[in-house]
Coordinates of C-alpha atoms in Angstrom, one line a residue:
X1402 CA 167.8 38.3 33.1
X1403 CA 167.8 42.0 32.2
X1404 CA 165.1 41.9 30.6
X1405 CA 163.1 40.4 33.5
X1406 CA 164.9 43.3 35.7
X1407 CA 163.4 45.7 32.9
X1408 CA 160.2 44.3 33.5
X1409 CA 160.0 43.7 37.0
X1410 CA 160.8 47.7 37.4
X1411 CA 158.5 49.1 34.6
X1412 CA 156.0 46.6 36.6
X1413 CA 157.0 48.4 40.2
X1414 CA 157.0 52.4 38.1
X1415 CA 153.6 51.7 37.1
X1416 CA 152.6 50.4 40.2
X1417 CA 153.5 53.4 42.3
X1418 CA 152.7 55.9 39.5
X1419 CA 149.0 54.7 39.8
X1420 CA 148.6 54.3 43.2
X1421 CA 149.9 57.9 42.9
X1422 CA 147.3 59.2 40.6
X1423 CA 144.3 57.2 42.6
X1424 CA 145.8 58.5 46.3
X1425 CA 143.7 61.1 48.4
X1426 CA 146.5 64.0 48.1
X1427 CA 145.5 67.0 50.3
X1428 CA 146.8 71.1 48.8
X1429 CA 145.9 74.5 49.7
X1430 CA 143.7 76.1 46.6
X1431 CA 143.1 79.4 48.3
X1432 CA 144.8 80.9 51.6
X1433 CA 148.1 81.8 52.1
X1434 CA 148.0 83.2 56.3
X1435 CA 150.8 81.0 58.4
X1436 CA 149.2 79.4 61.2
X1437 CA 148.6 80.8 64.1
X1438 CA 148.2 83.9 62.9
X1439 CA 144.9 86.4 62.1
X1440 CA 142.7 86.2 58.8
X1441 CA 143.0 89.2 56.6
X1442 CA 141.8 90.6 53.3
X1443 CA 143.7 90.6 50.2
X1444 CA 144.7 89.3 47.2
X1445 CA 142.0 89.8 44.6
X1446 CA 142.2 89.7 40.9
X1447 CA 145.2 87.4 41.5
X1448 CA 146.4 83.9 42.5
X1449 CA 143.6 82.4 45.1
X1450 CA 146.7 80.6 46.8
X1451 CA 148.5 84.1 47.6
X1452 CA 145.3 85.7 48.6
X1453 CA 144.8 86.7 52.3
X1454 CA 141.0 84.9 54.0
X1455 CA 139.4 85.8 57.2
X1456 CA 138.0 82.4 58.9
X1457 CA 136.3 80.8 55.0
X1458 CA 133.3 78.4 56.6
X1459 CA 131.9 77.4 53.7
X1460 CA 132.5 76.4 50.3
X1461 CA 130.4 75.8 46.9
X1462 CA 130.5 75.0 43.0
X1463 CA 128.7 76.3 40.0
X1464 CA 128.4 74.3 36.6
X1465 CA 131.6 75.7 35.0
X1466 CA 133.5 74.5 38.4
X1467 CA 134.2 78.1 39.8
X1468 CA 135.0 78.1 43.5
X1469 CA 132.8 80.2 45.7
X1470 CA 134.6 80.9 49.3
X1471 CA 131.9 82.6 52.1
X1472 CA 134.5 84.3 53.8
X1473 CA 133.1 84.9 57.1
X1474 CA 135.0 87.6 58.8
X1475 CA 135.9 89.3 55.4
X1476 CA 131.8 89.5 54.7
X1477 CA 132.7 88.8 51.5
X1478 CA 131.8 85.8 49.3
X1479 CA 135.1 85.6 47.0
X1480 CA 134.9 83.4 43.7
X1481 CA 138.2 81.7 42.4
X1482 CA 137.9 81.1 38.8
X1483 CA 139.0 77.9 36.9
X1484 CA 142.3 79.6 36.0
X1485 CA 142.6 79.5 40.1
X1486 CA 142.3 83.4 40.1
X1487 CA 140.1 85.0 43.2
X1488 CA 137.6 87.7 42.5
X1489 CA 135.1 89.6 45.1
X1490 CA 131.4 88.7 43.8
X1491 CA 129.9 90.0 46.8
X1492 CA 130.2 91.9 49.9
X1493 CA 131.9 95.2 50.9
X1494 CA 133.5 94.0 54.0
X1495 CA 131.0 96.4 56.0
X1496 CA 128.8 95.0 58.6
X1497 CA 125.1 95.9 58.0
X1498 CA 122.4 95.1 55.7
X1499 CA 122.3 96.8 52.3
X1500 CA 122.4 96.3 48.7
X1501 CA 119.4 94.4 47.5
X1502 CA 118.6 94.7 43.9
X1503 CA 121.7 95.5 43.1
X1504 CA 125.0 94.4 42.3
X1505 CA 126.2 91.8 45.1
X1506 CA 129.7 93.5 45.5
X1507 CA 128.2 96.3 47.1
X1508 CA 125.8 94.5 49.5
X1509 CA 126.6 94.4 53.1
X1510 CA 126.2 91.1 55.2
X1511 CA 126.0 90.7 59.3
X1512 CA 127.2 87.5 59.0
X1513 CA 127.4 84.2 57.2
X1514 CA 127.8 80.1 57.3
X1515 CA 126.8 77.1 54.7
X1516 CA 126.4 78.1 51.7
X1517 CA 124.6 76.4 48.2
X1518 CA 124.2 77.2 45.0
X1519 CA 122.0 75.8 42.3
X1520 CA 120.6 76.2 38.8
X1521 CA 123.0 79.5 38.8
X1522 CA 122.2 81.2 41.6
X1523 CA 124.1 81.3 45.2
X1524 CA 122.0 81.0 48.3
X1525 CA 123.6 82.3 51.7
X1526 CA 122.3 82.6 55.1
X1527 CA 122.8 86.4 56.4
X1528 CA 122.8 85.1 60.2
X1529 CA 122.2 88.2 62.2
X1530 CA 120.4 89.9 59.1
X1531 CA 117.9 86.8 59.7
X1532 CA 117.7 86.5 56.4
X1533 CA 118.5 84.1 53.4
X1534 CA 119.7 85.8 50.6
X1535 CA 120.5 84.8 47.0
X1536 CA 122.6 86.0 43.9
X1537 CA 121.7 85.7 40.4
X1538 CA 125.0 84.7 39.2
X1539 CA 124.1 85.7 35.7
X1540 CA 123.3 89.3 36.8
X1541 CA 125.2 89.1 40.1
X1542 CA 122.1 90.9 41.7
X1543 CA 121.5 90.4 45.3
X1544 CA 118.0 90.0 47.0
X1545 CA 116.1 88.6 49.8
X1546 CA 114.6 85.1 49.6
X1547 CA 113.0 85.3 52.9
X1548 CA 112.9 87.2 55.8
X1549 CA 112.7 90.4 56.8
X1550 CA 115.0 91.1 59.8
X1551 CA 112.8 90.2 62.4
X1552 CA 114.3 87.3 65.3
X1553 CA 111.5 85.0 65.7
X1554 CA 111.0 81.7 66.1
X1555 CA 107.2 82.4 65.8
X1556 CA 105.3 83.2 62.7
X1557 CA 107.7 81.1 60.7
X1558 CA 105.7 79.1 58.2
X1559 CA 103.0 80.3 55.4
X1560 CA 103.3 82.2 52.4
X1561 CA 107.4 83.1 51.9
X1562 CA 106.6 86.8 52.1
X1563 CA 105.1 86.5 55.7
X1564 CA 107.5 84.6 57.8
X1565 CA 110.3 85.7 60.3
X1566 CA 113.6 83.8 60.6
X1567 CA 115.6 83.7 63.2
X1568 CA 120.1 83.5 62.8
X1569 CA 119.7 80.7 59.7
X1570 CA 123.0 78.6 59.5
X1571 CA 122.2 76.5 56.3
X1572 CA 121.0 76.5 53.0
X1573 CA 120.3 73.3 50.8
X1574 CA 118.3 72.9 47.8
X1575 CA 116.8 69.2 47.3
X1576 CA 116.1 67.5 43.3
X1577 CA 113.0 68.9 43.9
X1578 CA 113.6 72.3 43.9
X1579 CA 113.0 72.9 47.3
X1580 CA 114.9 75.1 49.3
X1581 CA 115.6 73.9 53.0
X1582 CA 117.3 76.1 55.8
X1583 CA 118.1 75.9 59.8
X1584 CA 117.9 77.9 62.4
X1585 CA 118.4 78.8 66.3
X1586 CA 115.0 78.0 67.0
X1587 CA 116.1 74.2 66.6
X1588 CA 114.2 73.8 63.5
X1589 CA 114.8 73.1 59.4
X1590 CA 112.2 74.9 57.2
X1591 CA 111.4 74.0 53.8
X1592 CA 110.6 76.7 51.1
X1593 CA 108.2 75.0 48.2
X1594 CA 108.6 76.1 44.7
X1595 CA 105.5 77.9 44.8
X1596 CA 106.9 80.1 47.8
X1597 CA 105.0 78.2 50.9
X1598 CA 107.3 77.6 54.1
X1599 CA 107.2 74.3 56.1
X1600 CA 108.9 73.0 58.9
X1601 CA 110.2 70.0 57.9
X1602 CA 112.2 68.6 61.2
X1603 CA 112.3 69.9 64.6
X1604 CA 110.1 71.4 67.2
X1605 CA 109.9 75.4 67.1
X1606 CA 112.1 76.5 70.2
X1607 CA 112.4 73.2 72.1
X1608 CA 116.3 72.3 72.6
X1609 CA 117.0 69.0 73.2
X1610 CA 117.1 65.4 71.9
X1611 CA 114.0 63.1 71.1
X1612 CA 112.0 62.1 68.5
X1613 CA 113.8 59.3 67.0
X1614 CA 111.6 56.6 64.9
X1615 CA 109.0 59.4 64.6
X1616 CA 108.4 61.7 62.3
X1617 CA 110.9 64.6 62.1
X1618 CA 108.4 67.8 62.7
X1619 CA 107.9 66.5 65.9
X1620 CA 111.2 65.6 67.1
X1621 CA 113.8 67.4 69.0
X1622 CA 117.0 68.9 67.9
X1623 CA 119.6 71.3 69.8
X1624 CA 120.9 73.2 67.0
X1625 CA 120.9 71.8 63.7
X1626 CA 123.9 73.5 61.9
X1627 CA 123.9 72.3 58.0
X1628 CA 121.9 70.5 56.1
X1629 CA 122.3 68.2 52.7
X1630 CA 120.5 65.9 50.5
X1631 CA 121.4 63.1 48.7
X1632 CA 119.7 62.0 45.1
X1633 CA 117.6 59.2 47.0
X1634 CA 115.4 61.7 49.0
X1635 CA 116.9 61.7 52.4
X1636 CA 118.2 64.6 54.5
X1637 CA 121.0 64.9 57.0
X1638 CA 121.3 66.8 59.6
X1639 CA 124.5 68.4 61.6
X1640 CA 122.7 68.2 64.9
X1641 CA 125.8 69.8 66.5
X1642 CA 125.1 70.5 70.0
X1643 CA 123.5 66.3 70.4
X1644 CA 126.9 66.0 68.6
X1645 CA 125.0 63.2 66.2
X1646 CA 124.1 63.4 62.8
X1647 CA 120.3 62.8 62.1
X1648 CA 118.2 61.5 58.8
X1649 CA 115.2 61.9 58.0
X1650 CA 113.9 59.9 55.4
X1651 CA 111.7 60.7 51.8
X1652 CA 108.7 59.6 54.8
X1653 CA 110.1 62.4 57.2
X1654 CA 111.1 59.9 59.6
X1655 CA 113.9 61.0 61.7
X1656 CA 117.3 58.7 63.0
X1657 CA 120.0 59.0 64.1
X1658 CA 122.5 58.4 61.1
X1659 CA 126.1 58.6 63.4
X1660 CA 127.2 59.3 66.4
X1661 CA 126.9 58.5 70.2
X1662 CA 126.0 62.1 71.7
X1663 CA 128.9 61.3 73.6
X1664 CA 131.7 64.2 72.6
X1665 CA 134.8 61.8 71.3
X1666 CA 136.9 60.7 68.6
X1667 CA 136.2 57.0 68.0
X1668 CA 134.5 54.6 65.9
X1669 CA 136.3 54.3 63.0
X1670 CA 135.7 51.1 60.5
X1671 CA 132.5 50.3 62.6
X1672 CA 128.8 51.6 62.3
X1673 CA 128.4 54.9 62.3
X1674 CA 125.9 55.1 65.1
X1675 CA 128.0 53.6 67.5
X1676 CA 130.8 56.0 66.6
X1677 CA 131.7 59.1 68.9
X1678 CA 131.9 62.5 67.2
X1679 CA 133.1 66.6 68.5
X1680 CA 130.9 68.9 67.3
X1681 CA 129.6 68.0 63.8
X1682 CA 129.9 71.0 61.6
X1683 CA 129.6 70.8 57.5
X1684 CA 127.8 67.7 55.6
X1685 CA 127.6 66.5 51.8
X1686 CA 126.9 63.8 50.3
X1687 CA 129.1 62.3 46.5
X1688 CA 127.7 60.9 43.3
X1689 CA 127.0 57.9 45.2
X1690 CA 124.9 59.0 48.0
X1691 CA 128.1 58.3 50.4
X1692 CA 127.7 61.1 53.5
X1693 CA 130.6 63.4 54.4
X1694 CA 131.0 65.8 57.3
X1695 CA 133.5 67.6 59.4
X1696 CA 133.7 66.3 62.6
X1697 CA 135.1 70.0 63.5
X1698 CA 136.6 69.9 66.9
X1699 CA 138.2 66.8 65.9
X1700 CA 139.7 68.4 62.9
X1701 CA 139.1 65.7 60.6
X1702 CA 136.4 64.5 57.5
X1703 CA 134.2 61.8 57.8
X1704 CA 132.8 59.6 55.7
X1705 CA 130.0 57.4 55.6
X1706 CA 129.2 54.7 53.6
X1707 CA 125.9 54.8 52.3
X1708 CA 125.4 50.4 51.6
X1709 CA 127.5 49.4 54.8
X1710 CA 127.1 52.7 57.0
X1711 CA 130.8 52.3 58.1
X1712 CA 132.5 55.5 59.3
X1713 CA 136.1 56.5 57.9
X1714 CA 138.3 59.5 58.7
X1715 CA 139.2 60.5 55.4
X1716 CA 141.1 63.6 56.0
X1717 CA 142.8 64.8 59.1
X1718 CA 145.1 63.4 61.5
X1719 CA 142.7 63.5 64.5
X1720 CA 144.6 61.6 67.7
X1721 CA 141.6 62.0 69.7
X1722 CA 139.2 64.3 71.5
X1723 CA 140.6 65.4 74.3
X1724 CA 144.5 66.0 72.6
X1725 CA 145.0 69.4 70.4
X1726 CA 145.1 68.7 67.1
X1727 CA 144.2 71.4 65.4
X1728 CA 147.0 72.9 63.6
X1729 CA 148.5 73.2 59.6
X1730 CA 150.2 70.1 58.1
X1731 CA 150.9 68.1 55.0
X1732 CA 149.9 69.9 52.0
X1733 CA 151.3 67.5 49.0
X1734 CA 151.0 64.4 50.6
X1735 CA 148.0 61.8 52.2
X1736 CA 144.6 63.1 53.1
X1737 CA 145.1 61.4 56.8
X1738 CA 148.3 62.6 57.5
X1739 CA 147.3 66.5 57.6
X1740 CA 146.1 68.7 60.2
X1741 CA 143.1 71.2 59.7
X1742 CA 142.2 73.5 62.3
X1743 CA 138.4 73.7 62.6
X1744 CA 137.1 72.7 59.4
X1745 CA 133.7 74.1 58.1
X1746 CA 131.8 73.5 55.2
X1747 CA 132.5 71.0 52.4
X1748 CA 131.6 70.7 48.6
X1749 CA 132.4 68.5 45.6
X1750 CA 133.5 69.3 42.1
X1751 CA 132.0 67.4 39.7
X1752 CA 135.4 65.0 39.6
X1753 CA 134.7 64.0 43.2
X1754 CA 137.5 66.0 44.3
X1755 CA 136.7 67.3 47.7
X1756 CA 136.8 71.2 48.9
X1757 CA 137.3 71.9 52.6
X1758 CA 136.6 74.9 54.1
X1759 CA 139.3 74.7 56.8
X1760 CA 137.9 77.9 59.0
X1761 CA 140.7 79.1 61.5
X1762 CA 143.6 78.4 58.9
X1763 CA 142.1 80.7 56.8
X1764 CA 142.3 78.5 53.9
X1765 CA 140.5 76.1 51.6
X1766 CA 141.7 72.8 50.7
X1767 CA 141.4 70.1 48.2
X1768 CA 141.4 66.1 48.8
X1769 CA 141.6 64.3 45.2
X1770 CA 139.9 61.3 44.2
X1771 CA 137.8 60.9 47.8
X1772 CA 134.2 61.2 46.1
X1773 CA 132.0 59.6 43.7
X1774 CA 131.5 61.9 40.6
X1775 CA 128.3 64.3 40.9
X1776 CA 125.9 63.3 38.5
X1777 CA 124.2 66.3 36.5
X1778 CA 122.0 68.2 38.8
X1779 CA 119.2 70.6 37.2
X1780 CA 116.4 70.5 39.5
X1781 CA 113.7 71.0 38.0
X1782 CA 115.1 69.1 35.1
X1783 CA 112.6 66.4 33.1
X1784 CA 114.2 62.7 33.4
X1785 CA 112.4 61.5 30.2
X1786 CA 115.1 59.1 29.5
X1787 CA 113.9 56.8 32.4
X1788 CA 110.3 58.2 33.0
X1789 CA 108.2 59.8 30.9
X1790 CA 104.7 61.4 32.0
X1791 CA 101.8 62.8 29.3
X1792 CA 99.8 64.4 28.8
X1793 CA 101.3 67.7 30.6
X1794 CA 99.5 69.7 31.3
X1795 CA 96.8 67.1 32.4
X1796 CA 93.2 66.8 33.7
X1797 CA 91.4 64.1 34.6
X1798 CA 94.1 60.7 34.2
X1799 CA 97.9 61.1 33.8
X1800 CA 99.7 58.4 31.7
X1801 CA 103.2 57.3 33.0
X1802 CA 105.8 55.0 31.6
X1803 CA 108.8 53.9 32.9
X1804 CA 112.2 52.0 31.1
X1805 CA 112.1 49.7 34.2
X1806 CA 109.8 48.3 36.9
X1807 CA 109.3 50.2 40.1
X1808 CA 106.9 52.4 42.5
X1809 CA 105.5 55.4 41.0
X1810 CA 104.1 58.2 43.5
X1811 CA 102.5 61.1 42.4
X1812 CA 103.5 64.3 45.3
X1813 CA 102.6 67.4 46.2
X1814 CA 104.6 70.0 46.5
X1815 CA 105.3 69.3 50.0
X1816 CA 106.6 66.0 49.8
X1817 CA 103.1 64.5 50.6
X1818 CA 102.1 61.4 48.2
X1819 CA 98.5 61.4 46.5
X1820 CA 99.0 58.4 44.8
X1821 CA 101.0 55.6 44.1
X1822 CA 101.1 52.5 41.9
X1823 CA 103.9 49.7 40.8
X1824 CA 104.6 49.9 37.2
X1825 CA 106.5 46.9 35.0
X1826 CA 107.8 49.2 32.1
X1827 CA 104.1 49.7 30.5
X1828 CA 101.9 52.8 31.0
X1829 CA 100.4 53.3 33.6
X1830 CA 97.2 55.6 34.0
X1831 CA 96.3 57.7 37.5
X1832 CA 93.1 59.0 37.9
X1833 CA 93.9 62.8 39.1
X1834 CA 90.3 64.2 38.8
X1835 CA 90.5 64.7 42.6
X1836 CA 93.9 66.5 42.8
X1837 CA 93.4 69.9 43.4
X1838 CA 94.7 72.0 39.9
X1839 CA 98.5 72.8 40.8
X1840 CA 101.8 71.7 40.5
X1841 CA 102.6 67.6 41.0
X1842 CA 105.5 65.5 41.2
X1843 CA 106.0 62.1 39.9
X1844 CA 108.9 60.2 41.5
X1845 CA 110.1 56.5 40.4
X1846 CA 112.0 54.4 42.4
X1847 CA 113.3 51.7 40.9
X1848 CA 114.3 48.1 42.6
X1849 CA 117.7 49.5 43.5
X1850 CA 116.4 52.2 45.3
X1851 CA 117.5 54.9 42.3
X1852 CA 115.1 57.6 41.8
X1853 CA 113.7 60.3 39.5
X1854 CA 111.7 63.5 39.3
X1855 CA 109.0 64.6 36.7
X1856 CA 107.0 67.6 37.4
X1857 CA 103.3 68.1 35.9
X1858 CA 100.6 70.6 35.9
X1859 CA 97.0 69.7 37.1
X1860 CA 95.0 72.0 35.1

């Protein structure tokens, strides 16, 4: 009998102890201002959680998983390390525009929001500088991507050195290597790896809602806030004003991915477009493709489920639209028993653990085991362990040859597809005599829907 006791209790210890290490536990990682009161600076070269923030909206990962914080009112981007140390990469905490070609921690910013970085580098959006800027992580040089200080909404699309833009909220960098941004002309543009601009969704200056089923350039948004990719070729869009989220698909067809338009808090376990949202803010997407967001003046996470599209709250307390929630709650303990006050921006480590930038706390904050893993993300990077494409450089026929059947498209740099052919794990041989000599694309997708990149030159 004791020994069934014994066992019955080791049973129950390792029960809990696992539901323990699998539960969605919410913590503070950098931010130590008591609600209620003002953001301040302070704190560098010392513990991120004792540092002071000034309204954090966004939040981003490099390879070695150091935390990057754009802390908005500080015009600073701050950098916790892995030791969970906070440093000052950028910024002097002067409003202006200044610094470029030089080390970032002397740069002045007007203003920032979403940040991303990839392949090393650290791409913000100077709002009122109308500029995007980006940091060379290696060198910590500053410099312009594009822009140059001009507001308009006109003139916006050509050769990267040309074209204005106007207060751009978002940065995102697809597995293509292209660069996407938004801005308050209601529009996202797309930057091409051989420095053309596009727009990609929206029409230039029109605010509104339409478009739906169409494709994306010619629909209508009312200001799209952030913007994020997932590894299957779609982009979503924080279409905050419509208060719905929008996709556009790897054909630039526009949806709407969730939400009513009505301003709410409702929906939960049922399909995301018949699900009510306030004010849509930051979006992401895991390992899997799964969609988060912060549904910001519910003060809550989102999640959507890329297979079923059912809507979850995964973080936040939210009791409803119309009732204050915002507040500070329930560090060490459930996800959805916590109170955020305006959250911003989100990002994943590569463990799926999920970073909150929870603005008008003046903190960020960490939900464990809410994600799917991030897979390895190079862009640019060759995927010759599925796909394999010779010769390269190439002239008149490419050769390609998959490990599994699927569509094969050849693009251009734009997204457009020249060509396309099933293939059934054999070469198979395009004729690209009629491409114009450039830069191409080949993307699989298999039967599942997974996909992958190869670039090649037409010579």
């Amino acid at each position: 009998m004791k020994k069934l006791k014994f066992l019955v209790l080791s049973f129950i210890l390792s029960l809990l102890m696992s539901l323990k290490l699998s539960a969605q536990i919410i913590t503070t990682v950098a931010g130590i201002t008591p609600y209620g009161f003002a953001g301040s600076f302070g704190g560098d070269n010392g513990p991120a959680t004792a540092a002071y923030l000034n309204q954090p909206v966004a939040v981003a990962f490099d390879s070695l998983g150091n935390l990057y914080i754009a802390d908005e009112d500080n015009l600073r981007i701050r950098m916790v390390d892995t030791a969970g140390v906070i440093h000052t990469i950028a910024g002097n905490g002067i409003g202006g525009f200044r610094g470029d070609d030089s080390d970032a921690s002397y740069a002045e910013f007007c203003d920032m929001a979403y940040i991303r970085l990839v392949n090393n580098c650290l791409y913000i959006p100077d709002i009122c500088n109308n500029r995007i800027r980006k940091i060379d992580l290696s060198t910590n040089v500053i410099t312009t991507c594009v822009g140059d200080g001009t507001p308009m909404c006109f003139d916006d699309t050509g050769a990267v050195s040309a074209v204005h833009v106007f207060d751009p909220f978002c940065v995102d960098v697809d597995y293509l290597g292209n660069l996407y941004y938004s801005n308050v002309c209601n529009v996202v543009h797309k930057i091409t790896p051989d420095n053309q601009v596009y727009r990609v969704a929206g029409t230039d200056s029109v605010t509104g809602f339409g478009g739906n089923g169409g494709p994306a350039t010619a629909a209508i948004l009312n200001h799209p806030n952030d913007v994020a990719h997932d590894q299957y070729g779609n982009m979503y869009i924080t279409d905050v004003h419509n208060n719905i989220i929008r996709k556009v698909d790897e054909f630039g067809i526009i949806t709407t991915f969730a939400g009513t338009g009505v301003y709410n808090y409702n929906g939960d376990y049922g399909p995301a477009t018949a699900a009510a949202l306030n004010w849509p803010q930051g979006i992401t997407c895991d390992g899997a493709g799964n969609v988060f967001f912060t549904d910001c003046d519910n003060n809550v996470v989102r999640r959507i489920d890329r297979n079923t599209n059912i809507i979850t709250t995964v973080v936040g307390c939210g009791a409803g639209w119309d009732v204050d929630t915002g507040g500070f709650s329930g560090d060490g303990g459930p996800a959805t028993a916590a109170k955020m006050y305006h959250p911003g921006g989100l990002a994943f480590d590569k463990d799926g653990n999920l970073y909150i930038a929870d603005w008008l706390n003046n903190r960020v904050r960490k939900v464990t085991n809410v994600g799917v893993p991030l897979k390895a993300r190079s862009v640019g990077k060759q995927s010759d362990d599925i796909i394999s494409v010779y010769p390269n450089p190439a002239r008149n026929e490419v050769n390609i040859k998959t490990e599994a059947a699927g569509l094969v498209q050849i693009l251009d740099l734009t997204g457009r597809c020249m060509t396309q052919t099933i293939v059934h794990q054999t070469p198979a041989t395009q004729n690209i005599a009629e491409l114009p000599p450039g830069i191409y694309v080949v993307m699989f997708t298999d039967t599942n829907g997974n996909k992958r990149y190869v670039k090649f030159a037409r010579e």
